[in-house]
Amino acid sequence: MLLSPAQAAEPVYEPLRDAAERQGVTLGFALTPGHLNQPGYREIAEREFDLVVAENAMKWDATEPSQGSFSWGQADQVVDFAAAQDADLYGHTLVWHSQLPGWAESISDPARLRDAMYDHIDAVAGRYADDVDSWDVVNEMWEGDGSRRQSVFQRVLGDGYIADALTRARQAAPDADLCLNDYSTDGINAKSTAMYNLVADLLADGVPIDCVGFQSHLIVGQVPSSYQQNLQRFADLGVDVRITELDIRMNVPASQNDLTRQAQDYRTVVEACLAVDRCTGVTVWGIDDGHSWVPDVFPGEGAALPWDAQYQAKPAYSAIAEALGAQVEGDPDPDPTDPGDPGDPGDAACEVTWTNAGWDTGYTGTVVLTNTGDAAWSSWTLTADLPAGQTLTNGWSADWSQSGATLTARNAAWNGSVPAGGSVQIGYNATHGGSSAVPTQYTINGADCA
Ligand code: XIL
C-alpha cells in the first residue's frame, strides 16, 4: 500500500538547530523572504535552522541590476531575518556566471571587467561585512571534466580571476570566511579533484581561502560512495567544508519507496558531515517541496526537500533529526543534574562486553550494552576511546560516528528502550593500522562503565 506522507506522520523532534548545536555544526536553509508570509513556511524557518543563506537575494542580478546602482531590499530582509533568529548568515554569491546581469556579461575589456568585479565585491561584501559569516566568493567555476568553465570572468580575465576575487573579498569583508562552491563535486571525480588542486594551489600561494562548499543537489539513491572521503580530503588541506545546497530529487509523483530511500540519503549526508571534523554543517536548499527550484529545472522531478508542499514533515526530516541525535519532543530529556532521571550518570549503571574479530587490516566489533541499574533507559549513547589507528567504516543497529579517537553509537529508533537488566547488541566494522585491540574506556549516557 502507498501511504501519503500525511498518513505516515513523522514524530516531532526538538528544534533541529538545538541538536545541530550539540553536534558542533549548524543547520541552514536557503531563504526567499517573500515566502515568510506563509505561516507554515515561517514556522519551520524560525524553529529549525540556525543558519540562513539567501536563495537569490544576494546574487549579482538582485543586488546590482544595472552598473553602479544597487538594490538591497531583499538582501536586507535576509540579513534581518538571520539576526532576529540569532542565526549565522551565509553569503551567496559574489562572482558567478549565472544570474549575472547582461551589462556585466557583455564586458569584453579586461580592465573594465576587473573594475566591475571589484566594485561589486566592495559594495556587496562591504555592506554586509559585519553580518555575513562566510561568503561563496566564486560559484560554479568548473566544467564536469575539471576544466575551467568558460564564464565571462574566465574568458576575459583568465585563470587568475578566482585568486583576485578572493583577495578583494578579504579586503572588503575581513572577518568573513571565504569559500568556493560548486555542484557535482560531492564525490571524488575529475571536477572535485580540479577544485582540490585549485584550493591546494591557492593555499600554497597565500591567497585567502577558508572553506569549500559542496552544493549536493543529489538524486535519490545516488549519494556518491566517496562522499565522506571527499569532504575529508579537503578538510585535510586545512579548509572548512560545508554541504551548502542540499536537496535530493526523485521522479514525481513520489513513491513511498523513494521517500524512504531519500530519508536514508539525507541521513548519509548529515552523518558524513558529522564524521568530518572540519565540516561546519549542512544547508538545505529551501524548506518545502512547494517552493523548491527542482521542478522548474528538472522536469518530472521534485519532492527533493524534507517537508512536503503542505509543510508536513517527510521521512527525510526524521532522518536528519536522528542523524543529529535530536530528541523526540515530549520524551523525558535526560538531565544529568537530576538524580532521579534515568539519564543521570549516577544511576545509569552499565556493563559493556566488547569483542573484536580481526584480520590483517580491519576487524568487526560486537558490543553488548547491559543496563545493570534499576531504571529503564529510554535512549542510550555509547562513547569509547578507540585505540590508535582504528577508523570506523560502518556499523549497524545504532547510529555510528567517529570524531578523532572517540567512537559514538546512538540507539536506533527501535532499540532505544532497554529495561533494567536488559541488553542490546550492536556492531561495526573498522580498519586498523596494526592493532584490533578493544577500547578500555567507554561510557553509556555519560556514565563510566569500563
Ligand atoms: C537557484 C534558485 O534556487 C532558484 O530560485 C533560481 O531561479 C536559480 O538559482 N546552484 C546555486 C544556486 O548555486 O544559487 C541555485 O539556486 C541552484 C543551483
Short mmCIF file of C-alpha atoms and ligand atoms in Angstrom, two decimals:
data_model
loop_
_atom_site.label_atom_id
_atom_site.label_comp_id
_atom_site.label_asym_id
_atom_site.label_seq_id
_atom_site.Cartn_x
_atom_site.Cartn_y
_atom_site.Cartn_z
CA MET A 1 0.00 0.00 0.00
CA LEU A 2 1.22 3.53 -0.73
CA LEU A 3 0.97 5.88 2.21
CA SER A 4 0.82 9.58 1.57
CA PRO A 5 3.34 11.49 3.69
CA ALA A 6 0.49 12.97 5.73
CA GLN A 7 -0.75 9.49 6.67
CA ALA A 8 2.70 8.34 7.71
CA ALA A 9 3.06 11.15 10.25
CA GLU A 10 6.61 11.82 11.40
CA PRO A 11 7.41 12.29 15.09
CA VAL A 12 8.06 15.84 16.27
CA TYR A 13 11.63 16.37 17.42
CA GLU A 14 13.17 19.18 19.38
CA PRO A 15 14.19 22.07 17.10
CA LEU A 16 16.83 20.62 14.80
CA ARG A 17 19.08 23.64 15.35
CA ASP A 18 19.41 22.64 19.01
CA ALA A 19 20.50 19.13 18.11
CA ALA A 20 22.88 20.52 15.47
CA GLU A 21 24.42 22.85 18.01
CA ARG A 22 25.17 19.96 20.36
CA GLN A 23 26.97 18.28 17.47
CA GLY A 24 29.03 21.41 16.83
CA VAL A 25 27.50 22.13 13.42
CA THR A 26 24.86 24.49 12.04
CA LEU A 27 21.76 23.52 10.10
CA GLY A 28 20.96 26.05 7.39
CA PHE A 29 18.29 26.74 4.81
CA ALA A 30 18.01 28.90 1.72
CA LEU A 31 15.55 31.72 2.39
CA THR A 32 13.32 33.55 -0.04
CA PRO A 33 11.96 36.32 2.18
CA GLY A 34 8.69 36.60 0.26
CA HIS A 35 7.71 33.11 1.42
CA LEU A 36 7.78 34.17 5.08
CA ASN A 37 4.23 35.47 4.82
CA GLN A 38 3.10 31.85 4.64
CA PRO A 39 2.67 30.66 8.23
CA GLY A 40 3.76 27.08 7.54
CA TYR A 41 6.99 28.22 5.91
CA ARG A 42 7.73 30.80 8.58
CA GLU A 43 7.13 28.38 11.42
CA ILE A 44 9.67 25.89 10.09
CA ALA A 45 12.14 28.65 9.16
CA GLU A 46 12.03 30.05 12.69
CA ARG A 47 12.04 26.76 14.56
CA GLU A 48 14.53 24.52 12.85
CA PHE A 49 17.51 26.45 11.48
CA ASP A 50 20.48 28.36 12.86
CA LEU A 51 21.99 29.41 9.54
CA VAL A 52 20.38 31.38 6.74
CA VAL A 53 21.51 31.86 3.15
CA ALA A 54 19.68 33.95 0.56
CA GLU A 55 18.28 31.71 -2.15
CA ASN A 56 18.52 34.58 -4.67
CA ALA A 57 18.59 37.91 -2.86
CA MET A 58 22.37 38.43 -2.71
CA LYS A 59 23.13 37.38 -6.28
CA TRP A 60 24.55 39.89 -8.74
CA ASP A 61 21.32 40.41 -10.71
CA ALA A 62 19.43 41.11 -7.47
CA THR A 63 21.99 43.45 -5.90
CA GLU A 64 23.42 45.33 -8.91
CA PRO A 65 20.88 45.08 -11.72
CA SER A 66 22.50 47.98 -13.55
CA GLN A 67 26.08 49.02 -13.17
CA GLY A 68 26.77 51.03 -10.04
CA SER A 69 23.14 51.08 -8.99
CA PHE A 70 22.39 48.76 -6.13
CA SER A 71 19.20 47.36 -4.70
CA TRP A 72 19.31 45.94 -1.21
CA GLY A 73 15.67 45.39 -0.26
CA GLN A 74 15.53 41.60 -0.41
CA ALA A 75 19.09 41.08 0.79
CA ASP A 76 18.46 43.28 3.81
CA GLN A 77 15.39 41.22 4.66
CA VAL A 78 17.52 38.08 4.70
CA VAL A 79 20.10 39.78 6.93
CA ASP A 80 17.37 40.97 9.32
CA PHE A 81 15.75 37.55 9.50
CA ALA A 82 19.07 35.88 10.34
CA ALA A 83 19.76 38.45 13.04
CA ALA A 84 16.28 38.08 14.55
CA GLN A 85 16.77 34.31 14.66
CA ASP A 86 20.25 34.57 16.13
CA ALA A 87 21.31 32.51 13.12
CA ASP A 88 24.55 32.58 11.15
CA LEU A 89 24.38 34.36 7.82
CA TYR A 90 25.95 32.75 4.75
CA GLY A 91 26.56 34.96 1.73
CA HIS A 92 25.72 33.57 -1.71
CA THR A 93 27.32 34.63 -4.03
CA LEU A 94 29.71 37.34 -5.31
CA VAL A 95 31.11 36.07 -8.63
CA TRP A 96 29.06 33.64 -10.73
CA HIS A 97 28.30 33.23 -14.44
CA SER A 98 24.57 32.74 -13.78
CA GLN A 99 22.02 35.31 -12.61
CA LEU A 100 24.58 37.81 -13.87
CA PRO A 101 23.04 40.91 -15.45
CA GLY A 102 23.53 41.46 -19.17
CA TRP A 103 25.61 44.57 -18.65
CA ALA A 104 28.30 42.60 -16.81
CA GLU A 105 28.07 39.58 -19.10
CA SER A 106 28.83 41.76 -22.11
CA ILE A 107 32.01 43.44 -20.86
CA SER A 108 34.90 42.29 -23.02
CA ASP A 109 37.63 44.65 -21.87
CA PRO A 110 39.72 43.07 -19.06
CA ALA A 111 40.34 46.32 -17.15
CA ARG A 112 36.66 47.21 -17.22
CA LEU A 113 35.53 43.75 -16.16
CA ARG A 114 38.05 43.62 -13.33
CA ASP A 115 36.85 47.01 -12.09
CA ALA A 116 33.23 45.89 -12.31
CA MET A 117 34.04 42.70 -10.35
CA TYR A 118 35.97 44.61 -7.69
CA ASP A 119 33.27 47.29 -7.38
CA HIS A 120 30.64 44.59 -6.99
CA ILE A 121 32.62 42.75 -4.30
CA ASP A 122 33.40 46.01 -2.48
CA ALA A 123 29.76 47.07 -2.47
CA VAL A 124 28.08 43.78 -1.54
CA ALA A 125 30.66 42.18 0.74
CA GLY A 126 31.43 45.63 2.20
CA ARG A 127 27.80 46.40 3.01
CA TYR A 128 27.39 43.14 4.92
CA ALA A 129 30.91 42.96 6.35
CA ASP A 130 29.56 42.92 9.92
CA ASP A 131 26.78 40.46 9.12
CA VAL A 132 27.97 37.71 6.79
CA ASP A 133 29.92 34.91 8.45
CA SER A 134 31.03 33.18 5.21
CA TRP A 135 30.86 34.10 1.54
CA ASP A 136 30.65 31.94 -1.52
CA VAL A 137 33.11 34.26 -3.26
CA VAL A 138 33.13 32.33 -6.54
CA ASN A 139 30.42 29.86 -7.52
CA GLU A 140 30.48 27.08 -10.13
CA MET A 141 33.84 27.66 -11.79
CA TRP A 142 34.26 24.14 -13.18
CA GLU A 143 33.07 22.08 -16.12
CA GLY A 144 32.34 18.40 -15.48
CA ASP A 145 35.74 17.33 -16.84
CA GLY A 146 37.60 19.58 -14.41
CA SER A 147 38.43 22.29 -16.93
CA ARG A 148 37.54 25.87 -16.16
CA ARG A 149 34.01 26.92 -17.03
CA GLN A 150 34.17 29.48 -19.82
CA SER A 151 32.32 32.21 -17.92
CA VAL A 152 32.84 35.82 -18.91
CA PHE A 153 35.27 36.11 -15.98
CA GLN A 154 37.32 33.15 -17.17
CA ARG A 155 37.29 34.25 -20.83
CA VAL A 156 38.14 37.89 -20.23
CA LEU A 157 40.29 37.75 -17.07
CA GLY A 158 41.84 34.27 -17.29
CA ASP A 159 42.64 31.76 -14.55
CA GLY A 160 43.71 34.39 -12.03
CA TYR A 161 40.23 35.84 -11.55
CA ILE A 162 39.45 33.45 -8.67
CA ALA A 163 42.50 34.43 -6.62
CA ASP A 164 41.80 38.09 -7.41
CA ALA A 165 38.17 37.80 -6.27
CA LEU A 166 39.21 36.09 -3.02
CA THR A 167 41.87 38.68 -2.28
CA ARG A 168 39.44 41.52 -2.94
CA ALA A 169 36.75 39.89 -0.79
CA ARG A 170 39.21 39.65 2.11
CA GLN A 171 39.74 43.41 1.91
CA ALA A 172 36.01 44.14 1.68
CA ALA A 173 34.96 41.74 4.46
CA PRO A 174 38.00 41.00 6.61
CA ASP A 175 36.07 38.94 9.17
CA ALA A 176 34.18 36.68 6.77
CA ASP A 177 35.30 33.19 5.88
CA LEU A 178 35.84 32.97 2.14
CA CYS A 179 34.62 29.91 0.24
CA LEU A 180 34.48 28.42 -3.23
CA ASN A 181 31.34 26.48 -4.08
CA ASP A 182 30.27 24.09 -6.83
CA TYR A 183 27.94 21.20 -7.73
CA SER A 184 28.81 17.62 -8.70
CA THR A 185 31.97 17.99 -6.63
CA ASP A 186 30.36 15.91 -3.87
CA GLY A 187 32.22 12.68 -4.58
CA ILE A 188 35.78 12.13 -5.75
CA ASN A 189 35.81 12.83 -9.50
CA ALA A 190 37.55 14.98 -12.11
CA LYS A 191 35.60 18.08 -11.13
CA SER A 192 36.18 17.79 -7.37
CA THR A 193 39.83 16.98 -7.99
CA ALA A 194 40.18 20.17 -10.03
CA MET A 195 38.69 22.06 -7.07
CA TYR A 196 41.02 20.23 -4.70
CA ASN A 197 44.09 21.13 -6.74
CA LEU A 198 42.98 24.75 -7.00
CA VAL A 199 42.47 25.03 -3.24
CA ALA A 200 45.90 23.47 -2.63
CA ASP A 201 47.47 25.98 -5.05
CA LEU A 202 45.66 28.95 -3.51
CA LEU A 203 46.80 27.94 -0.04
CA ALA A 204 50.37 27.48 -1.26
CA ASP A 205 50.25 30.94 -2.84
CA GLY A 206 48.92 32.58 0.32
CA VAL A 207 45.60 33.51 -1.29
CA PRO A 208 42.82 33.87 1.31
CA ILE A 209 40.62 30.76 1.20
CA ASP A 210 38.89 29.33 4.26
CA CYS A 211 36.25 26.95 3.06
CA VAL A 212 34.79 24.88 0.26
CA GLY A 213 31.08 24.36 -0.33
CA PHE A 214 29.61 21.18 -1.79
CA GLN A 215 26.20 22.02 -3.21
CA SER A 216 24.92 18.44 -3.12
CA HIS A 217 21.95 18.73 -5.45
CA LEU A 218 21.57 14.96 -5.41
CA ILE A 219 19.35 12.30 -6.96
CA VAL A 220 17.70 9.74 -4.72
CA GLY A 221 19.80 6.60 -4.33
CA GLN A 222 22.88 8.32 -5.75
CA VAL A 223 24.83 9.74 -2.85
CA PRO A 224 28.41 9.21 -4.06
CA SER A 225 30.12 6.43 -2.10
CA SER A 226 33.22 8.62 -1.73
CA TYR A 227 31.24 11.50 -0.22
CA GLN A 228 32.80 11.49 3.25
CA GLN A 229 36.25 10.69 1.91
CA ASN A 230 35.97 13.65 -0.45
CA LEU A 231 34.98 16.05 2.33
CA GLN A 232 37.83 14.69 4.40
CA ARG A 233 40.50 15.26 1.75
CA PHE A 234 39.56 18.93 1.51
CA ALA A 235 39.49 19.23 5.31
CA ASP A 236 42.95 17.69 5.37
CA LEU A 237 44.18 20.55 3.19
CA GLY A 238 43.28 22.86 6.07
CA VAL A 239 39.98 24.40 4.97
CA ASP A 240 36.48 24.05 6.37
CA VAL A 241 33.89 22.18 4.33
CA ARG A 242 30.12 22.52 4.24
CA ILE A 243 27.17 20.94 2.48
CA THR A 244 25.74 24.16 1.03
CA GLU A 245 22.66 23.44 -1.09
CA LEU A 246 21.37 20.01 -0.19
CA ASP A 247 18.31 18.61 -1.91
CA ILE A 248 17.63 15.06 -3.09
CA ARG A 249 15.25 14.80 -6.01
CA MET A 250 13.20 11.95 -7.44
CA ASN A 251 10.63 11.34 -10.13
CA VAL A 252 7.22 12.71 -9.17
CA PRO A 253 4.69 11.79 -8.01
CA ALA A 254 6.93 10.39 -5.30
CA SER A 255 6.59 6.74 -4.29
CA GLN A 256 6.76 5.75 -0.62
CA ASN A 257 9.79 3.69 -1.53
CA ASP A 258 11.64 6.71 -2.92
CA LEU A 259 10.69 8.83 0.10
CA THR A 260 12.21 6.15 2.34
CA ARG A 261 15.35 5.96 0.20
CA GLN A 262 15.52 9.74 0.27
CA ALA A 263 15.46 9.68 4.07
CA GLN A 264 18.40 7.26 4.06
CA ASP A 265 20.26 9.57 1.70
CA TYR A 266 19.65 12.63 3.88
CA ARG A 267 20.92 10.63 6.83
CA THR A 268 24.03 9.58 4.94
CA VAL A 269 24.84 13.16 4.01
CA VAL A 270 24.38 14.52 7.54
CA GLU A 271 26.38 11.65 9.02
CA ALA A 272 29.20 12.23 6.53
CA CYS A 273 29.40 15.85 7.63
CA LEU A 274 29.36 14.92 11.31
CA ALA A 275 32.14 12.43 10.73
CA VAL A 276 34.44 15.12 9.31
CA ASP A 277 35.84 17.41 11.99
CA ARG A 278 36.05 20.47 9.75
CA CYS A 279 32.55 20.12 8.32
CA THR A 280 30.69 23.16 9.65
CA GLY A 281 27.23 21.85 8.83
CA VAL A 282 24.56 21.26 6.27
CA THR A 283 22.35 23.75 4.44
CA VAL A 284 19.14 22.58 2.80
CA TRP A 285 18.21 24.39 -0.43
CA GLY A 286 14.77 25.54 0.70
CA ILE A 287 12.24 24.14 3.14
CA ASP A 288 9.31 22.57 1.34
CA ASP A 289 8.61 20.84 -1.95
CA GLY A 290 6.12 23.55 -2.90
CA HIS A 291 8.90 26.15 -3.17
CA SER A 292 11.80 24.13 -4.49
CA TRP A 293 13.76 25.15 -7.59
CA VAL A 294 13.94 21.49 -8.68
CA PRO A 295 10.69 21.09 -10.68
CA ASP A 296 11.49 24.26 -12.69
CA VAL A 297 14.89 22.99 -13.74
CA PHE A 298 14.46 19.19 -13.84
CA PRO A 299 11.08 18.49 -15.47
CA GLY A 300 9.32 15.47 -13.99
CA GLU A 301 11.42 15.56 -10.84
CA GLY A 302 10.79 17.09 -7.43
CA ALA A 303 9.93 16.14 -3.83
CA ALA A 304 13.54 16.99 -3.02
CA LEU A 305 13.19 18.68 0.38
CA PRO A 306 12.44 17.48 3.95
CA TRP A 307 8.93 18.99 4.09
CA ASP A 308 6.17 18.46 1.54
CA ALA A 309 4.18 21.19 -0.19
CA GLN A 310 1.73 21.25 2.75
CA TYR A 311 4.66 21.79 5.17
CA GLN A 312 4.24 18.25 6.53
CA ALA A 313 7.46 16.65 7.71
CA LYS A 314 8.67 13.85 5.43
CA PRO A 315 10.78 10.83 6.43
CA ALA A 316 13.80 12.93 5.37
CA TYR A 317 13.09 15.29 8.27
CA SER A 318 13.14 12.43 10.78
CA ALA A 319 16.33 11.11 9.22
CA ILE A 320 18.07 14.48 9.65
CA ALA A 321 16.76 14.66 13.22
CA GLU A 322 18.02 11.17 14.06
CA ALA A 323 21.38 11.76 12.42
CA LEU A 324 21.76 14.89 14.56
CA GLY A 325 20.74 12.98 17.68
CA ALA A 326 17.60 15.10 18.20
CA GLN A 327 15.21 14.07 20.94
CA VAL A 328 11.58 13.38 20.26
CA GLU A 329 9.58 16.27 21.66
CA GLY A 330 7.87 15.31 24.91
CA ASP A 331 10.23 12.42 25.68
CA PRO A 332 11.94 12.84 29.04
CA ASP A 333 15.04 14.90 28.44
CA PRO A 334 17.86 13.14 30.25
CA ASP A 335 19.05 15.78 32.67
CA PRO A 336 22.39 14.87 34.17
CA THR A 337 21.74 17.14 37.18
CA ASP A 338 18.54 15.37 38.23
CA PRO A 339 19.42 12.34 40.35
CA GLY A 340 16.10 10.63 39.69
CA ASP A 341 16.43 10.80 35.93
CA PRO A 342 17.26 7.59 34.06
CA GLY A 343 19.78 9.59 32.00
CA ASP A 344 21.72 10.53 35.10
CA PRO A 345 25.25 9.12 35.10
CA GLY A 346 24.83 8.40 38.82
CA ASP A 347 22.30 5.66 38.24
CA ALA A 348 22.97 4.66 34.63
CA ALA A 349 24.87 1.63 35.84
CA CYS A 350 26.09 -0.28 32.83
CA GLU A 351 28.24 -3.09 31.64
CA VAL A 352 29.83 -3.46 28.23
CA THR A 353 31.12 -6.61 26.58
CA TRP A 354 33.32 -5.77 23.62
CA THR A 355 34.62 -8.37 21.17
CA ASN A 356 36.68 -7.60 18.08
CA ALA A 357 37.17 -10.21 15.37
CA GLY A 358 40.10 -9.01 13.30
CA TRP A 359 42.04 -9.66 10.13
CA ASP A 360 45.23 -8.00 8.83
CA THR A 361 43.76 -4.57 8.08
CA GLY A 362 40.36 -4.50 9.74
CA TYR A 363 38.01 -6.02 12.23
CA THR A 364 34.34 -6.43 13.13
CA GLY A 365 33.42 -5.20 16.60
CA THR A 366 30.48 -6.64 18.53
CA VAL A 367 29.34 -4.67 21.54
CA VAL A 368 26.75 -5.78 24.09
CA LEU A 369 25.40 -3.00 26.31
CA THR A 370 23.73 -4.14 29.52
CA ASN A 371 21.64 -1.95 31.79
CA THR A 372 22.71 -3.04 35.28
CA GLY A 373 20.82 -0.20 37.01
CA ASP A 374 17.28 -0.37 38.33
CA ALA A 375 15.69 2.14 35.92
CA ALA A 376 14.96 1.58 32.23
CA TRP A 377 16.87 3.59 29.58
CA SER A 378 14.64 5.42 27.10
CA SER A 379 17.64 6.13 24.89
CA TRP A 380 21.34 5.46 25.10
CA THR A 381 24.59 6.81 23.77
CA LEU A 382 27.79 4.80 23.94
CA THR A 383 31.15 6.56 23.61
CA ALA A 384 34.51 4.82 23.54
CA ASP A 385 38.13 5.82 23.01
CA LEU A 386 39.34 3.76 20.08
CA PRO A 387 42.94 2.57 20.23
CA ALA A 388 45.23 4.47 17.84
CA GLY A 389 44.95 3.65 14.16
CA GLN A 390 41.36 2.38 14.26
CA THR A 391 38.83 4.01 11.92
CA LEU A 392 35.13 3.25 11.77
CA THR A 393 33.90 2.25 8.30
CA ASN A 394 30.28 1.35 9.00
CA GLY A 395 28.02 -0.01 11.69
CA TRP A 396 24.59 -1.45 12.37
CA SER A 397 21.80 -1.40 14.96
CA ALA A 398 22.88 2.12 16.03
CA ASP A 399 23.89 5.49 14.58
CA TRP A 400 27.66 5.25 14.49
CA SER A 401 30.12 8.09 14.13
CA GLN A 402 33.73 8.84 14.91
CA SER A 403 35.39 12.12 15.76
CA GLY A 404 39.11 11.91 16.43
CA ALA A 405 39.60 8.83 18.58
CA THR A 406 36.09 8.99 20.00
CA LEU A 407 33.65 6.44 18.69
CA THR A 408 29.98 7.20 19.33
CA ALA A 409 26.96 4.93 18.90
CA ARG A 410 23.45 6.26 19.48
CA ASN A 411 20.46 3.97 19.68
CA ALA A 412 18.45 3.36 16.54
CA ALA A 413 14.77 4.33 16.60
CA TRP A 414 13.79 0.75 17.53
CA ASN A 415 16.29 -0.19 20.26
CA GLY A 416 16.41 2.93 22.48
CA SER A 417 14.47 1.46 25.39
CA VAL A 418 16.38 -1.02 27.47
CA PRO A 419 14.67 -2.22 30.68
CA ALA A 420 16.60 -2.65 33.91
CA GLY A 421 18.61 -5.83 33.48
CA GLY A 422 18.15 -5.78 29.70
CA SER A 423 20.83 -5.82 26.96
CA VAL A 424 21.22 -4.66 23.40
CA GLN A 425 23.78 -5.87 20.87
CA ILE A 426 25.27 -3.61 18.19
CA GLY A 427 28.15 -3.93 15.76
CA TYR A 428 30.53 -2.12 13.47
CA ASN A 429 33.40 -2.57 11.05
CA ALA A 430 36.67 -0.68 11.30
CA THR A 431 40.06 -0.55 9.69
CA HIS A 432 43.16 -0.70 11.85
CA GLY A 433 46.83 0.09 11.41
CA GLY A 434 48.13 -2.98 13.23
CA SER A 435 46.05 -3.44 16.37
CA SER A 436 42.45 -4.57 16.64
CA ALA A 437 42.51 -4.22 20.45
CA VAL A 438 39.20 -3.37 22.14
CA PRO A 439 38.81 0.03 23.85
CA THR A 440 39.37 0.22 27.57
CA GLN A 441 37.47 3.47 28.18
CA TYR A 442 33.77 3.73 27.47
CA THR A 443 30.66 5.43 28.78
CA ILE A 444 26.90 4.97 28.38
CA ASN A 445 24.77 8.10 28.79
CA GLY A 446 27.80 9.75 30.30
CA ALA A 447 28.40 7.09 32.97
CA ASP A 448 31.68 5.23 33.06
CA CYS A 449 31.21 1.51 32.52
CA ALA A 450 34.78 0.41 31.97
C1 XIL B 1 18.63 28.64 -7.79
C2 XIL B 1 17.43 29.15 -7.02
O1 XIL B 1 17.03 28.16 -6.11
C3 XIL B 1 16.31 29.48 -7.97
O2 XIL B 1 15.26 30.12 -7.26
C4 XIL B 1 16.80 30.40 -9.08
O3 XIL B 1 15.77 30.60 -10.01
C5 XIL B 1 18.00 29.79 -9.77
O4 XIL B 1 19.01 29.53 -8.81
N1 XIL B 1 23.22 26.38 -7.68
C6 XIL B 1 23.31 27.56 -6.98
C7 XIL B 1 22.06 28.26 -6.56
O5 XIL B 1 24.41 27.97 -6.59
O6 XIL B 1 22.23 29.64 -6.50
C8 XIL B 1 20.90 27.91 -7.45
O7 XIL B 1 19.72 28.49 -6.90
C9 XIL B 1 20.76 26.40 -7.57
C10 XIL B 1 22.00 25.80 -8.17
#
